[in-house]
Short mmCIF file of C-alpha atoms in Angstrom, two decimals:
data_model
loop_
_atom_site.label_atom_id
_atom_site.label_comp_id
_atom_site.label_asym_id
_atom_site.label_seq_id
_atom_site.Cartn_x
_atom_site.Cartn_y
_atom_site.Cartn_z
CA MET A 1 0.00 0.00 0.00
CA TYR A 2 2.84 2.38 0.89
CA LEU A 3 4.65 1.65 -2.38
CA ARG A 4 1.46 2.21 -4.37
CA THR A 5 0.86 5.54 -2.63
CA LEU A 6 4.47 6.62 -3.25
CA LEU A 7 4.25 5.74 -6.93
CA LEU A 8 0.98 7.66 -7.22
CA LEU A 9 2.55 10.67 -5.51
CA LEU A 10 5.56 10.59 -7.84
CA THR A 11 3.22 10.37 -10.82
CA ILE A 12 1.31 13.43 -9.63
CA ILE A 13 4.55 15.38 -9.05
CA GLY A 14 5.81 14.40 -12.49
CA ALA A 15 2.57 15.49 -14.08
CA ALA A 16 2.71 18.80 -12.24
CA ASP A 17 6.27 19.39 -13.48
CA ALA A 18 5.27 18.58 -17.04
CA MET A 19 2.38 21.04 -16.85
CA CYS A 20 4.77 23.92 -16.25
CA CYS A 21 5.90 23.69 -19.86
CA PRO A 22 3.75 25.22 -22.58
CA SER A 23 2.61 23.14 -25.50
CA THR A 24 4.77 22.96 -28.61
CA ALA A 25 2.85 25.85 -30.14
CA THR A 26 0.76 28.67 -28.70
CA SER A 27 -2.81 28.54 -29.98
CA SER A 28 -3.75 30.86 -32.83
CA ALA A 29 -6.30 32.56 -30.57
CA THR A 30 -3.62 33.28 -27.96
CA ASN A 31 -1.21 34.55 -30.59
CA LYS A 32 -3.93 36.79 -31.99
CA ALA A 33 -4.63 38.19 -28.52
CA LEU A 34 -0.92 38.80 -27.91
CA ASP A 35 -0.63 40.52 -31.29
CA ALA A 36 -3.42 42.85 -30.18
CA VAL A 37 -1.49 43.54 -26.96
CA LYS A 38 1.62 44.34 -29.01
CA ASN A 39 -0.30 46.71 -31.27
CA ALA A 40 -1.71 48.52 -28.23
CA ARG A 41 1.80 48.88 -26.80
CA TYR A 42 3.14 50.22 -30.08
CA SER A 43 0.32 52.77 -30.04
CA SER A 44 1.38 53.77 -26.50
CA ASP A 45 -2.00 52.60 -25.20
CA ILE A 46 -0.59 50.80 -22.19
CA ALA A 47 -3.91 50.59 -20.34
CA THR A 48 -5.50 48.69 -23.22
CA ALA A 49 -2.44 46.47 -23.56
CA GLU A 50 -2.69 45.48 -19.90
CA LYS A 51 -6.42 44.85 -20.19
CA LEU A 52 -5.94 42.60 -23.23
CA LEU A 53 -3.05 40.71 -21.63
CA GLU A 54 -4.82 39.92 -18.36
CA PRO A 55 -7.10 37.10 -19.66
CA VAL A 56 -4.22 35.54 -21.59
CA LEU A 57 -2.07 35.21 -18.47
CA LYS A 58 -5.04 34.07 -16.42
CA ALA A 59 -5.68 31.23 -18.87
CA ASP A 60 -1.98 30.36 -19.32
CA PRO A 61 0.23 31.86 -16.57
CA ASP A 62 3.30 30.06 -17.92
CA ASN A 63 2.99 31.32 -21.49
CA VAL A 64 6.48 32.56 -22.35
CA ARG A 65 5.38 35.16 -24.87
CA ALA A 66 2.70 36.50 -22.52
CA LEU A 67 5.17 36.79 -19.63
CA TYR A 68 7.70 38.48 -21.89
CA THR A 69 5.03 40.91 -23.07
CA GLN A 70 4.08 41.61 -19.46
CA GLY A 71 7.71 42.47 -18.78
CA LEU A 72 7.77 44.86 -21.74
CA ILE A 73 4.67 46.60 -20.41
CA HIS A 74 6.37 47.00 -17.02
CA ILE A 75 9.33 48.54 -18.85
CA ASP A 76 6.98 50.95 -20.62
CA LYS A 77 5.75 51.98 -17.16
CA LYS A 78 9.32 52.14 -15.80
CA GLU A 79 8.50 49.39 -13.31
CA PHE A 80 11.89 47.78 -13.73
CA ALA A 81 11.83 45.39 -10.76
CA ASP A 82 8.48 44.00 -11.91
CA ALA A 83 9.78 43.86 -15.47
CA GLU A 84 12.78 41.83 -14.35
CA ALA A 85 10.52 39.38 -12.50
CA SER A 86 8.29 38.79 -15.54
CA VAL A 87 11.07 38.55 -18.12
CA SER A 88 13.18 36.38 -15.82
CA LYS A 89 10.27 33.95 -15.42
CA ALA A 90 9.77 33.88 -19.19
CA ALA A 91 13.47 33.15 -19.72
CA GLN A 92 13.47 30.43 -17.07
CA ILE A 93 10.45 28.65 -18.53
CA GLN A 94 11.86 28.91 -22.03
CA GLN A 95 15.14 27.37 -20.88
CA GLU A 96 13.55 24.58 -18.82
CA CYS A 97 11.02 23.74 -21.52
CA ALA A 98 13.28 24.11 -24.54
CA ALA A 99 12.28 20.67 -25.84
CA THR A 100 8.63 21.71 -26.13
CA ILE A 101 9.10 25.18 -27.64
CA THR A 102 9.45 25.12 -31.40
CA SER A 103 10.42 28.78 -31.92
CA PRO A 104 12.21 30.14 -28.83
CA ASP A 105 12.71 33.89 -28.63
CA TYR A 106 16.26 34.34 -27.39
CA SER A 107 15.90 38.12 -27.33
CA VAL A 108 14.30 37.55 -23.93
CA TYR A 109 17.86 37.33 -22.53
CA ASN A 110 18.79 40.65 -24.10
CA THR A 111 15.74 42.32 -22.57
CA LEU A 112 16.46 40.73 -19.20
CA GLY A 113 20.03 41.99 -19.40
CA TRP A 114 18.84 45.49 -20.26
CA VAL A 115 16.39 45.74 -17.37
CA GLN A 116 19.09 44.43 -15.00
CA MET A 117 21.58 46.97 -16.33
CA ILE A 118 19.07 49.76 -15.72
CA GLN A 119 18.95 48.66 -12.08
CA GLY A 120 22.73 48.55 -11.75
CA LYS A 121 22.96 44.75 -11.80
CA ASN A 122 25.83 44.78 -14.24
CA LYS A 123 27.17 41.28 -13.66
CA GLU A 124 23.76 39.68 -14.17
CA ALA A 125 23.20 41.90 -17.20
CA GLU A 126 26.54 40.90 -18.71
CA ASP A 127 25.74 37.21 -18.29
CA ASN A 128 22.38 37.56 -20.01
CA TYR A 129 23.75 39.69 -22.86
CA LEU A 130 26.40 37.05 -23.51
CA LYS A 131 23.75 34.34 -23.40
CA ALA A 132 21.60 36.29 -25.86
CA ILE A 133 24.49 36.75 -28.28
CA LYS A 134 25.39 33.06 -28.09
CA GLN A 135 21.82 31.80 -28.48
CA ILE A 136 20.66 34.26 -31.13
CA GLY A 137 23.65 33.73 -33.40
CA ALA A 138 22.79 34.37 -37.03
CA SER A 139 19.12 33.46 -36.61
CA ASN A 140 17.96 37.03 -35.99
CA PRO A 141 20.36 39.79 -37.14
CA GLN A 142 18.32 42.61 -35.59
CA SER A 143 18.16 40.95 -32.17
CA LEU A 144 21.86 40.15 -32.37
CA MET A 145 22.63 43.76 -33.25
CA ARG A 146 20.72 45.01 -30.21
CA ALA A 147 22.41 42.53 -27.87
CA ASN A 148 25.86 43.48 -29.17
CA SER A 149 25.03 47.16 -28.79
CA ASN A 150 23.76 46.73 -25.23
CA LEU A 151 26.73 44.66 -24.09
CA GLY A 152 29.12 47.11 -25.72
CA TYR A 153 27.42 50.00 -23.93
CA LEU A 154 27.62 48.15 -20.60
CA TYR A 155 31.36 47.62 -21.01
CA PHE A 156 31.80 51.24 -22.11
CA ALA A 157 29.91 52.51 -19.06
CA GLU A 158 32.20 50.41 -16.86
CA GLY A 159 35.29 51.84 -18.55
CA ARG A 160 36.14 48.49 -20.15
CA PHE A 161 36.96 50.07 -23.50
CA ALA A 162 38.86 47.12 -24.96
CA ASP A 163 35.96 44.77 -24.17
CA ALA A 164 33.37 47.22 -25.49
CA ARG A 165 34.92 47.98 -28.87
CA PRO A 166 34.31 44.67 -30.73
CA TYR A 167 30.65 44.49 -29.70
CA LEU A 168 30.00 48.13 -30.54
CA SER A 169 31.84 47.78 -33.84
CA GLU A 170 29.78 44.75 -34.83
CA ALA A 171 26.52 46.42 -33.85
CA SER A 172 27.49 49.63 -35.66
CA ALA A 173 28.39 47.67 -38.80
CA ALA A 174 24.97 46.02 -38.60
CA GLY A 175 23.28 49.42 -38.63
CA SER A 176 22.88 50.40 -34.97
CA LYS A 177 23.00 54.19 -34.69
CA GLY A 178 23.18 53.94 -30.91
CA ALA A 179 26.24 51.71 -31.13
CA GLU A 180 27.79 54.08 -33.65
CA THR A 181 27.32 56.99 -31.24
CA THR A 182 28.70 55.03 -28.29
CA LEU A 183 31.65 53.88 -30.38
CA LYS A 184 32.52 57.51 -31.17
CA GLN A 185 32.22 58.40 -27.48
CA LEU A 186 34.48 55.46 -26.67
CA THR A 187 37.08 56.58 -29.20
CA ASP A 188 37.05 60.12 -27.78
CA ALA A 189 37.21 58.87 -24.19
CA GLN A 190 40.06 56.50 -25.04
CA ALA A 191 42.03 59.34 -26.62
CA GLN A 192 41.55 61.51 -23.52
CA TYR A 193 42.50 58.61 -21.26
CA ASP A 194 45.60 57.80 -23.29
CA LYS A 195 46.62 61.45 -23.16
CA ALA A 196 46.09 61.58 -19.41
CA ILE A 197 48.27 58.56 -18.72
CA ALA A 198 50.80 59.17 -21.46
CA PRO A 199 54.38 58.75 -20.25
CA ARG A 200 55.77 62.13 -19.29
CA VAL A 201 59.21 62.70 -20.73
CA PHE A 202 61.34 65.74 -19.98
CA VAL A 203 64.11 66.48 -22.44
CA GLN A 204 66.95 68.62 -21.16
CA VAL A 205 70.36 69.37 -22.56
CA SER A 206 73.25 70.92 -20.77
CA ASP A 207 74.45 74.33 -21.89
CA HIS A 208 77.47 72.54 -23.36
CA ALA A 209 75.45 70.09 -25.46
CA PRO A 210 74.46 70.66 -29.09
CA LYS A 211 70.92 72.00 -29.08
CA GLU A 212 70.17 70.16 -32.31
CA THR A 213 70.55 66.83 -30.51
CA GLY A 214 67.84 67.72 -28.03
CA GLN A 215 65.53 69.01 -30.77
CA ALA A 216 66.00 65.82 -32.78
CA ALA A 217 65.22 63.78 -29.69
CA ILE A 218 62.03 65.75 -29.07
CA GLN A 219 60.79 65.11 -32.61
CA THR A 220 61.50 61.40 -32.23
CA LEU A 221 59.72 61.24 -28.89
CA LYS A 222 56.66 63.03 -30.25
CA ALA A 223 56.60 60.66 -33.21
CA LEU A 224 56.52 57.86 -30.64
CA HIS A 225 53.48 59.57 -29.03
CA TYR A 226 55.20 60.69 -25.87
CA ASN A 227 54.05 63.83 -24.11
CA VAL A 228 57.13 66.04 -24.36
CA PRO A 229 57.43 69.67 -23.18
CA ASP A 230 59.59 72.22 -24.93
CA LEU A 231 63.34 71.78 -24.91
CA GLN A 232 64.99 72.98 -21.72
CA ILE A 233 68.65 73.97 -21.61
CA VAL A 234 70.12 73.64 -18.13
CA ASN A 235 73.55 73.65 -16.56
CA LEU A 236 74.02 70.03 -15.55
CA VAL A 237 77.59 68.85 -15.16
CA PRO A 238 80.23 71.34 -16.35
CA ASN A 239 82.24 70.45 -19.42
CA THR A 240 80.04 67.52 -20.47
CA ASP A 241 77.81 67.15 -23.46
CA GLU A 242 74.80 65.22 -22.28
CA VAL A 243 71.13 64.90 -22.99
CA ARG A 244 69.00 63.62 -20.14
CA TYR A 245 65.52 62.14 -20.64
CA PHE A 246 63.39 61.96 -17.55
CA HIS A 247 60.79 59.22 -17.78
CA ASP A 248 57.76 58.32 -15.72
CA ASP A 249 57.79 55.75 -12.91
CA ASP A 250 57.60 52.64 -15.11
CA LYS A 251 61.04 51.11 -15.56
CA ALA A 252 59.92 48.75 -18.32
CA ARG A 253 58.60 51.72 -20.29
CA ALA A 254 61.84 53.59 -19.68
CA GLU A 255 63.81 50.65 -21.04
CA ALA A 256 61.53 50.46 -24.06
CA LEU A 257 62.04 54.18 -24.64
CA ALA A 258 65.82 53.81 -24.45
CA LEU A 259 65.66 51.06 -27.05
CA GLN A 260 63.43 53.15 -29.32
CA LEU A 261 65.73 56.16 -29.13
CA THR A 262 68.78 54.01 -29.79
CA THR A 263 67.03 52.44 -32.78
CA ALA A 264 66.27 55.93 -34.05
CA ASN A 265 70.04 56.48 -34.41
CA LEU A 266 70.21 59.23 -31.81
CA GLY A 267 73.01 57.48 -29.95
CA LYS A 268 73.34 54.78 -27.35
CA PHE A 269 70.87 55.09 -24.48
CA ASN A 270 70.47 53.24 -21.24
CA VAL A 271 68.32 53.48 -18.10
CA LYS A 272 69.47 54.71 -14.70
CA ASP A 273 67.63 55.04 -11.42
CA PHE A 274 66.63 58.61 -10.75
CA VAL A 275 68.82 60.38 -8.19
CA GLY A 276 68.02 63.85 -6.94
CA LYS A 277 66.03 66.52 -8.72
CA THR A 278 66.99 69.19 -11.15
CA PRO A 279 66.20 72.67 -9.75
CA GLY A 280 63.21 74.28 -11.38
CA VAL A 281 62.01 71.06 -13.05
CA THR A 282 58.89 69.33 -11.73
CA VAL A 283 59.09 65.55 -12.07
CA PRO A 284 57.25 62.59 -10.51
CA GLU A 285 58.57 61.30 -7.19
CA LYS A 286 59.50 57.89 -8.59
CA GLN A 287 61.38 57.93 -11.86
CA PHE A 288 63.94 56.34 -14.06
CA GLU A 289 66.19 58.22 -16.41
CA VAL A 290 67.06 57.49 -19.99
CA TRP A 291 70.51 58.91 -20.63
CA PHE A 292 72.62 59.84 -23.60
CA ALA A 293 76.03 61.50 -23.17
CA ASN A 294 78.01 61.13 -26.35
CA GLY A 295 78.48 57.45 -25.61
CA LYS A 296 79.73 58.10 -22.05
CA ASN A 297 76.77 56.45 -20.29
#
C-alpha cells in the first residue's frame, strides 16, 4: 500500500512538473490576442495592452510570450523590478522547456540583461547579454545587433573600452546608430585617457650640449606619441655634453624608450635610477632616467 501511494505521488509530481511547460505551439487565438497587446503597446496605449493581456495570463500563466510581453509593459511603465521578474520567469520557462518550444525567442535574454543593467545589476546583465548573443547567433540579425550594442554599452559605461569595442563595432556595422554613437564616445574617451596617462618625458640638454641633438630627440619622442614639453637647456655637469631624458615611474617603459631612441640612431641610451632633482624642473617622485652622453653612459 505504501509503495502504491508513493508511486501515485511521484506520478502526480511528475505530471505537475510537465504542466509547467507550454505546448509545442501557442494557440492561434492566444497569438492573436498577444498581437493585439503588441499593437496597443506600439500605439502607446498601455492601459488597453494590460487589459488585453490579463485574460491571456489568467488562462496560461506560464505562457512565455505573454510573460515576456508583461515584462515589456512594465518597462513601458518604468517598473523595472516587476519587469525583471516577468522577463526572468519567461526566460526560465523557455530554458527549462526548450524541448517543447518550437520557436524560442532568445531576445528575452537581451531584454532581461537590459532591465538588469538599468537597475545597476551589471554582472547579471553581462551574463544575459552574452547568453543572448550566443543563443541568437545568425538566426535574428536585428536581435543580435541590439544585444551586441547593449553589451558594448555596458562595457563602455564600466570603462572596459577594450571589451566594449568589438561588440559596438559589430553592432554599428549592422546598422545600430546607438552603437555608432557610443563607439565615437568610446574613441574620444580613449584618446583623452591615453593622453592623461601618457608617459611624461622631460628632455633637457646641458648648456654645453648641441641644441640640435635635443631638438631631434624631441621630434623622435613626439613621433613615438610621448608627451614632451619644450626643450629645456640647463647647466648640468660642467664640461660635459649630455642629454637627459626623464621618464615616468615605469622602468619597463623607460627601457623600451631607451631602445626606441637608440634604434632611431640618436646614440646609445640606457636606463638609470633617478637620483636627486633638477632645480626648477617638476618631475614625478619615482622615476627612471634614460641617458645619452656622447656614448659616455
